[in-house]
mmCIF file with all atom_site columns, C-alpha atoms in Angstrom:
data_model
loop_
_atom_site.group_PDB
_atom_site.id
_atom_site.type_symbol
_atom_site.label_atom_id
_atom_site.label_alt_id
_atom_site.label_comp_id
_atom_site.label_asym_id
_atom_site.label_entity_id
_atom_site.label_seq_id
_atom_site.pdbx_PDB_ins_code
_atom_site.Cartn_x
_atom_site.Cartn_y
_atom_site.Cartn_z
_atom_site.occupancy
_atom_site.B_iso_or_equiv
_atom_site.pdbx_formal_charge
_atom_site.auth_seq_id
_atom_site.auth_comp_id
_atom_site.auth_asym_id
_atom_site.auth_atom_id
_atom_site.pdbx_PDB_model_num
ATOM 1   C CA . MET A 1 1   ? 114.109 87.610  110.903 1.00 89.00 ? 1   MET A CA 1
ATOM 2   C CA . GLN A 1 2   ? 111.472 85.134  109.708 1.00 95.00 ? 2   GLN A CA 1
ATOM 3   C CA . ILE A 1 3   ? 109.055 86.489  107.078 1.00 96.00 ? 3   ILE A CA 1
ATOM 4   C CA . GLU A 1 4   ? 105.834 84.667  106.330 1.00 96.00 ? 4   GLU A CA 1
ATOM 5   C CA . ARG A 1 5   ? 103.312 85.192  103.543 1.00 97.00 ? 5   ARG A CA 1
ATOM 6   C CA . LYS A 1 6   ? 99.838  84.859  104.971 1.00 97.00 ? 6   LYS A CA 1
ATOM 7   C CA . ARG A 1 7   ? 96.194  85.395  104.134 1.00 97.00 ? 7   ARG A CA 1
ATOM 8   C CA . ILE A 1 8   ? 94.266  87.804  106.340 1.00 96.00 ? 8   ILE A CA 1
ATOM 9   C CA . PRO A 1 9   ? 90.523  87.080  106.386 1.00 96.00 ? 9   PRO A CA 1
ATOM 10  C CA . ALA A 1 10  ? 87.926  89.792  105.815 1.00 96.00 ? 10  ALA A CA 1
ATOM 11  C CA . SER A 1 11  ? 86.718  91.516  108.944 1.00 97.00 ? 11  SER A CA 1
ATOM 12  C CA . THR A 1 12  ? 84.667  94.373  110.319 1.00 98.00 ? 12  THR A CA 1
ATOM 13  C CA . ALA A 1 13  ? 86.463  96.861  112.558 1.00 98.00 ? 13  ALA A CA 1
ATOM 14  C CA . ILE A 1 14  ? 85.596  99.862  114.705 1.00 98.00 ? 14  ILE A CA 1
ATOM 15  C CA . GLU A 1 15  ? 88.315  102.420 114.091 1.00 98.00 ? 15  GLU A CA 1
ATOM 16  C CA . ALA A 1 16  ? 89.601  105.905 114.682 1.00 98.00 ? 16  ALA A CA 1
ATOM 17  C CA . VAL A 1 17  ? 91.395  107.734 111.842 1.00 98.00 ? 17  VAL A CA 1
ATOM 18  C CA . THR A 1 18  ? 93.774  110.641 112.308 1.00 98.00 ? 18  THR A CA 1
ATOM 19  C CA . THR A 1 19  ? 96.778  112.379 110.782 1.00 98.00 ? 19  THR A CA 1
ATOM 20  C CA . LEU A 1 20  ? 99.886  112.571 112.970 1.00 97.00 ? 20  LEU A CA 1
ATOM 21  C CA . THR A 1 21  ? 103.654 111.983 113.118 1.00 97.00 ? 21  THR A CA 1
ATOM 22  C CA . ILE A 1 22  ? 105.516 109.033 114.607 1.00 95.00 ? 22  ILE A CA 1
ATOM 23  C CA . PRO A 1 23  ? 106.364 110.800 117.893 1.00 95.00 ? 23  PRO A CA 1
ATOM 24  C CA . ASP A 1 24  ? 102.627 111.454 118.400 1.00 96.00 ? 24  ASP A CA 1
ATOM 25  C CA . VAL A 1 25  ? 101.616 107.766 118.202 1.00 96.00 ? 25  VAL A CA 1
ATOM 26  C CA . PRO A 1 26  ? 102.078 106.676 121.854 1.00 94.00 ? 26  PRO A CA 1
ATOM 27  C CA . ALA A 1 27  ? 99.994  109.524 123.339 1.00 96.00 ? 27  ALA A CA 1
ATOM 28  C CA . TYR A 1 28  ? 97.310  109.121 120.691 1.00 98.00 ? 28  TYR A CA 1
ATOM 29  C CA . ALA A 1 29  ? 97.114  105.344 121.252 1.00 96.00 ? 29  ALA A CA 1
ATOM 30  C CA . GLU A 1 30  ? 96.918  105.765 125.015 1.00 96.00 ? 30  GLU A CA 1
ATOM 31  C CA . LYS A 1 31  ? 93.975  108.129 124.589 1.00 97.00 ? 31  LYS A CA 1
ATOM 32  C CA . ILE A 1 32  ? 92.055  106.483 121.765 1.00 98.00 ? 32  ILE A CA 1
ATOM 33  C CA . ILE A 1 33  ? 92.229  102.761 122.627 1.00 98.00 ? 33  ILE A CA 1
ATOM 34  C CA . PRO A 1 34  ? 90.069  102.998 125.790 1.00 98.00 ? 34  PRO A CA 1
ATOM 35  C CA . MET A 1 35  ? 87.603  105.208 123.881 1.00 98.00 ? 35  MET A CA 1
ATOM 36  C CA . LEU A 1 36  ? 87.284  102.624 121.068 1.00 98.00 ? 36  LEU A CA 1
ATOM 37  C CA . LEU A 1 37  ? 86.770  99.784  123.521 1.00 98.00 ? 37  LEU A CA 1
ATOM 38  C CA . ALA A 1 38  ? 84.159  101.731 125.495 1.00 98.00 ? 38  ALA A CA 1
ATOM 39  C CA . GLU A 1 39  ? 82.240  102.641 122.371 1.00 98.00 ? 39  GLU A CA 1
ATOM 40  C CA . ALA A 1 40  ? 82.334  99.081  121.018 1.00 98.00 ? 40  ALA A CA 1
ATOM 41  C CA . GLU A 1 41  ? 80.865  97.898  124.309 1.00 97.00 ? 41  GLU A CA 1
ATOM 42  C CA . SER A 1 42  ? 78.204  100.634 124.463 1.00 97.00 ? 42  SER A CA 1
ATOM 43  C CA . ARG A 1 43  ? 77.129  99.822  120.881 1.00 98.00 ? 43  ARG A CA 1
ATOM 44  C CA . GLY A 1 44  ? 76.897  96.084  121.631 1.00 98.00 ? 44  GLY A CA 1
ATOM 45  C CA . MET A 1 45  ? 79.829  95.070  119.476 1.00 98.00 ? 45  MET A CA 1
ATOM 46  C CA . ALA A 1 46  ? 81.978  92.150  120.648 1.00 98.00 ? 46  ALA A CA 1
ATOM 47  C CA . VAL A 1 47  ? 85.705  92.708  120.064 1.00 98.00 ? 47  VAL A CA 1
ATOM 48  C CA . THR A 1 48  ? 86.972  89.611  118.252 1.00 98.00 ? 48  THR A CA 1
ATOM 49  C CA . GLY A 1 49  ? 90.721  90.222  118.061 1.00 97.00 ? 49  GLY A CA 1
ATOM 50  C CA . PRO A 1 50  ? 93.693  92.370  118.991 1.00 98.00 ? 50  PRO A CA 1
ATOM 51  C CA . CYS A 1 51  ? 94.217  96.069  118.385 1.00 98.00 ? 51  CYS A CA 1
ATOM 52  C CA . VAL A 1 52  ? 95.500  96.940  114.922 1.00 98.00 ? 52  VAL A CA 1
ATOM 53  C CA . PHE A 1 53  ? 97.432  100.083 113.959 1.00 98.00 ? 53  PHE A CA 1
ATOM 54  C CA . THR A 1 54  ? 97.447  100.856 110.223 1.00 97.00 ? 54  THR A CA 1
ATOM 55  C CA . TYR A 1 55  ? 99.986  103.346 108.856 1.00 97.00 ? 55  TYR A CA 1
ATOM 56  C CA . GLU A 1 56  ? 99.267  104.850 105.425 1.00 96.00 ? 56  GLU A CA 1
ATOM 57  C CA . GLY A 1 57  ? 101.901 107.042 103.832 1.00 94.00 ? 57  GLY A CA 1
ATOM 58  C CA . CYS A 1 58  ? 104.385 106.571 106.670 1.00 94.00 ? 58  CYS A CA 1
ATOM 59  C CA . ASP A 1 59  ? 107.986 106.370 105.481 1.00 89.00 ? 59  ASP A CA 1
ATOM 60  C CA . GLY A 1 60  ? 109.574 106.202 108.926 1.00 88.00 ? 60  GLY A CA 1
ATOM 61  C CA . SER A 1 61  ? 110.500 109.881 109.014 1.00 91.00 ? 61  SER A CA 1
ATOM 62  C CA . PRO A 1 62  ? 109.668 111.281 112.476 1.00 91.00 ? 62  PRO A CA 1
ATOM 63  C CA . ASP A 1 63  ? 108.655 114.686 111.092 1.00 94.00 ? 63  ASP A CA 1
ATOM 64  C CA . ARG A 1 64  ? 106.403 113.590 108.204 1.00 96.00 ? 64  ARG A CA 1
ATOM 65  C CA . ALA A 1 65  ? 102.642 113.404 108.831 1.00 97.00 ? 65  ALA A CA 1
ATOM 66  C CA . PHE A 1 66  ? 100.749 110.292 107.759 1.00 97.00 ? 66  PHE A CA 1
ATOM 67  C CA . THR A 1 67  ? 97.285  108.753 108.153 1.00 98.00 ? 67  THR A CA 1
ATOM 68  C CA . MET A 1 68  ? 96.895  106.360 111.056 1.00 98.00 ? 68  MET A CA 1
ATOM 69  C CA . LYS A 1 69  ? 93.993  104.074 111.809 1.00 98.00 ? 69  LYS A CA 1
ATOM 70  C CA . VAL A 1 70  ? 93.630  102.430 115.213 1.00 98.00 ? 70  VAL A CA 1
ATOM 71  C CA . GLY A 1 71  ? 90.971  99.770  115.401 1.00 98.00 ? 71  GLY A CA 1
ATOM 72  C CA . PHE A 1 72  ? 89.646  96.529  116.750 1.00 98.00 ? 72  PHE A CA 1
ATOM 73  C CA . PRO A 1 73  ? 87.926  93.746  114.804 1.00 98.00 ? 73  PRO A CA 1
ATOM 74  C CA . VAL A 1 74  ? 84.319  93.335  115.927 1.00 98.00 ? 74  VAL A CA 1
ATOM 75  C CA . ASP A 1 75  ? 81.579  90.757  115.333 1.00 98.00 ? 75  ASP A CA 1
ATOM 76  C CA . ALA A 1 76  ? 79.362  93.293  113.528 1.00 97.00 ? 76  ALA A CA 1
ATOM 77  C CA . CYS A 1 77  ? 78.819  97.021  113.296 1.00 97.00 ? 77  CYS A CA 1
ATOM 78  C CA . ARG A 1 78  ? 75.876  98.217  115.388 1.00 96.00 ? 78  ARG A CA 1
ATOM 79  C CA . GLY A 1 79  ? 74.505  101.670 116.119 1.00 94.00 ? 79  GLY A CA 1
ATOM 80  C CA . GLN A 1 80  ? 76.064  105.067 115.642 1.00 94.00 ? 80  GLN A CA 1
ATOM 81  C CA . GLY A 1 81  ? 78.788  106.812 117.613 1.00 96.00 ? 81  GLY A CA 1
ATOM 82  C CA . ALA A 1 82  ? 81.960  108.835 117.473 1.00 96.00 ? 82  ALA A CA 1
ATOM 83  C CA . PHE A 1 83  ? 83.835  106.081 115.606 1.00 98.00 ? 83  PHE A CA 1
ATOM 84  C CA . ALA A 1 84  ? 83.075  104.549 112.233 1.00 97.00 ? 84  ALA A CA 1
ATOM 85  C CA . CYS A 1 85  ? 83.073  100.924 111.272 1.00 97.00 ? 85  CYS A CA 1
ATOM 86  C CA . ALA A 1 86  ? 85.140  99.757  108.321 1.00 97.00 ? 86  ALA A CA 1
ATOM 87  C CA . GLU A 1 87  ? 85.150  96.598  106.267 1.00 96.00 ? 87  GLU A CA 1
ATOM 88  C CA . VAL A 1 88  ? 88.649  95.205  105.897 1.00 94.00 ? 88  VAL A CA 1
ATOM 89  C CA . ALA A 1 89  ? 88.864  93.096  102.727 1.00 94.00 ? 89  ALA A CA 1
ATOM 90  C CA . ALA A 1 90  ? 90.599  89.742  102.803 1.00 95.00 ? 90  ALA A CA 1
ATOM 91  C CA . HIS A 1 91  ? 94.163  90.122  101.586 1.00 95.00 ? 91  HIS A CA 1
ATOM 92  C CA . GLU A 1 92  ? 97.617  88.590  101.434 1.00 97.00 ? 92  GLU A CA 1
ATOM 93  C CA . CYS A 1 93  ? 100.500 90.124  103.333 1.00 97.00 ? 93  CYS A CA 1
ATOM 94  C CA . LEU A 1 94  ? 104.071 89.566  104.365 1.00 97.00 ? 94  LEU A CA 1
ATOM 95  C CA . SER A 1 95  ? 104.490 89.428  108.116 1.00 98.00 ? 95  SER A CA 1
ATOM 96  C CA . THR A 1 96  ? 106.985 88.969  110.900 1.00 98.00 ? 96  THR A CA 1
ATOM 97  C CA . VAL A 1 97  ? 106.579 89.067  114.671 1.00 98.00 ? 97  VAL A CA 1
ATOM 98  C CA . TYR A 1 98  ? 108.461 91.645  116.733 1.00 98.00 ? 98  TYR A CA 1
ATOM 99  C CA . ARG A 1 99  ? 109.008 90.850  120.398 1.00 98.00 ? 99  ARG A CA 1
ATOM 100 C CA . GLY A 1 100 ? 110.153 93.564  122.768 1.00 98.00 ? 100 GLY A CA 1
ATOM 101 C CA . ALA A 1 101 ? 109.823 97.117  124.010 1.00 97.00 ? 101 ALA A CA 1
ATOM 102 C CA . MET A 1 102 ? 108.287 99.742  121.790 1.00 95.00 ? 102 MET A CA 1
ATOM 103 C CA . LYS A 1 103 ? 111.590 101.593 121.482 1.00 95.00 ? 103 LYS A CA 1
ATOM 104 C CA . GLY A 1 104 ? 112.692 98.730  119.190 1.00 96.00 ? 104 GLY A CA 1
ATOM 105 C CA . ILE A 1 105 ? 109.702 98.638  116.862 1.00 95.00 ? 105 ILE A CA 1
ATOM 106 C CA . GLY A 1 106 ? 111.117 101.325 114.531 1.00 93.00 ? 106 GLY A CA 1
ATOM 107 C CA . PRO A 1 107 ? 114.342 99.357  114.009 1.00 95.00 ? 107 PRO A CA 1
ATOM 108 C CA . ALA A 1 108 ? 112.245 96.215  113.510 1.00 97.00 ? 108 ALA A CA 1
ATOM 109 C CA . TRP A 1 109 ? 110.357 97.957  110.690 1.00 95.00 ? 109 TRP A CA 1
ATOM 110 C CA . SER A 1 110 ? 113.688 99.184  109.291 1.00 94.00 ? 110 SER A CA 1
ATOM 111 C CA . ALA A 1 111 ? 114.925 95.574  109.133 1.00 96.00 ? 111 ALA A CA 1
ATOM 112 C CA . PHE A 1 112 ? 111.648 94.031  107.914 1.00 96.00 ? 112 PHE A CA 1
ATOM 113 C CA . THR A 1 113 ? 110.828 96.433  105.067 1.00 94.00 ? 113 THR A CA 1
ATOM 114 C CA . PRO A 1 114 ? 113.976 95.867  102.936 1.00 94.00 ? 114 PRO A CA 1
ATOM 115 C CA . LEU A 1 115 ? 113.761 92.119  103.458 1.00 94.00 ? 115 LEU A CA 1
ATOM 116 C CA . ALA A 1 116 ? 110.130 92.218  102.309 1.00 94.00 ? 116 ALA A CA 1
ATOM 117 C CA . LEU A 1 117 ? 111.102 94.270  99.274  1.00 91.00 ? 117 LEU A CA 1
ATOM 118 C CA . GLN A 1 118 ? 113.852 91.795  98.359  1.00 93.00 ? 118 GLN A CA 1
ATOM 119 C CA . ARG A 1 119 ? 111.222 89.095  97.906  1.00 92.00 ? 119 ARG A CA 1
ATOM 120 C CA . GLY A 1 120 ? 110.151 90.829  94.680  1.00 91.00 ? 120 GLY A CA 1
ATOM 121 C CA . GLU A 1 121 ? 106.431 90.938  95.454  1.00 91.00 ? 121 GLU A CA 1
ATOM 122 C CA . ALA A 1 122 ? 104.320 94.029  94.847  1.00 94.00 ? 122 ALA A CA 1
ATOM 123 C CA . LEU A 1 123 ? 103.721 95.642  98.235  1.00 94.00 ? 123 LEU A CA 1
ATOM 124 C CA . GLN A 1 124 ? 101.127 98.225  99.189  1.00 94.00 ? 124 GLN A CA 1
ATOM 125 C CA . PRO A 1 125 ? 102.460 101.433 100.819 1.00 93.00 ? 125 PRO A CA 1
ATOM 126 C CA . ILE A 1 126 ? 100.789 100.426 104.094 1.00 95.00 ? 126 ILE A CA 1
ATOM 127 C CA . GLY A 1 127 ? 102.153 99.070  107.362 1.00 96.00 ? 127 GLY A CA 1
ATOM 128 C CA . ARG A 1 128 ? 100.025 97.252  109.936 1.00 97.00 ? 128 ARG A CA 1
ATOM 129 C CA . GLU A 1 129 ? 100.859 96.403  113.525 1.00 98.00 ? 129 GLU A CA 1
ATOM 130 C CA . VAL A 1 130 ? 98.737  93.713  115.161 1.00 98.00 ? 130 VAL A CA 1
ATOM 131 C CA . TYR A 1 131 ? 99.195  93.848  118.916 1.00 98.00 ? 131 TYR A CA 1
ATOM 132 C CA . LEU A 1 132 ? 99.149  90.112  119.737 1.00 98.00 ? 132 LEU A CA 1
ATOM 133 C CA . GLU A 1 133 ? 100.422 90.552  123.300 1.00 97.00 ? 133 GLU A CA 1
ATOM 134 C CA . TRP A 1 134 ? 100.653 93.929  125.010 1.00 95.00 ? 134 TRP A CA 1
ATOM 135 C CA . ILE A 1 135 ? 102.160 94.344  128.471 1.00 95.00 ? 135 ILE A CA 1
ATOM 136 C CA . ASP A 1 136 ? 103.401 97.958  128.470 1.00 93.00 ? 136 ASP A CA 1
ATOM 137 C CA . GLU A 1 137 ? 105.632 100.236 126.433 1.00 92.00 ? 137 GLU A CA 1
ATOM 138 C CA . GLY A 1 138 ? 108.876 98.982  127.969 1.00 95.00 ? 138 GLY A CA 1
ATOM 139 C CA . SER A 1 139 ? 108.112 95.252  128.198 1.00 97.00 ? 139 SER A CA 1
ATOM 140 C CA . ALA A 1 140 ? 110.369 92.722  126.515 1.00 97.00 ? 140 ALA A CA 1
ATOM 141 C CA . ASP A 1 141 ? 107.303 90.434  126.368 1.00 97.00 ? 141 ASP A CA 1
ATOM 142 C CA . ASN A 1 142 ? 105.222 92.520  123.940 1.00 97.00 ? 142 ASN A CA 1
ATOM 143 C CA . GLN A 1 143 ? 104.443 90.679  120.696 1.00 98.00 ? 143 GLN A CA 1
ATOM 144 C CA . VAL A 1 144 ? 103.498 92.714  117.654 1.00 98.00 ? 144 VAL A CA 1
ATOM 145 C CA . GLU A 1 145 ? 102.939 91.250  114.208 1.00 98.00 ? 145 GLU A CA 1
ATOM 146 C CA . LEU A 1 146 ? 104.280 93.610  111.539 1.00 98.00 ? 146 LEU A CA 1
ATOM 147 C CA . GLN A 1 147 ? 102.393 93.270  108.235 1.00 98.00 ? 147 GLN A CA 1
ATOM 148 C CA . ILE A 1 148 ? 102.834 94.732  104.761 1.00 97.00 ? 148 ILE A CA 1
ATOM 149 C CA . PRO A 1 149 ? 99.822  93.985  102.508 1.00 97.00 ? 149 PRO A CA 1
ATOM 150 C CA . LEU A 1 150 ? 100.508 92.727  98.968  1.00 96.00 ? 150 LEU A CA 1
ATOM 151 C CA . GLN A 1 151 ? 99.097  94.442  95.882  1.00 92.00 ? 151 GLN A CA 1
ATOM 152 C CA . GLY A 1 152 ? 96.038  92.839  94.303  1.00 74.00 ? 152 GLY A CA 1
#
């Protein structure tokens, strides 16, 4: 597994925030992603990048609730609606790219996290998934960048 340290530029995002468990993620994503895209369009916001899932307080346990944000970077926040805009500060992170079906993303995180910790850098308790290429849940051609932001 190749791990890269990279700088993520600041961005504006339209996002939905909820509390759920890991088994709830697929159904929530299937429902919320079209709603986010429709609202961005109706508010005149151009989507400028791929969908991003942010997991806060998720330790990989299927039964433990955590905060999840699902969002898209946009050119600017305009108007009001059901979803808020958020400013994502520029930051450094450790990243790796997972390729494959979604059933393998948990094991990918389980492999990536200890390798990231071994590097000795201060990590934030946050995981991000950037959906670079999405075909469908079972596709071997999905590409998802896994990111762990660094402290400071």
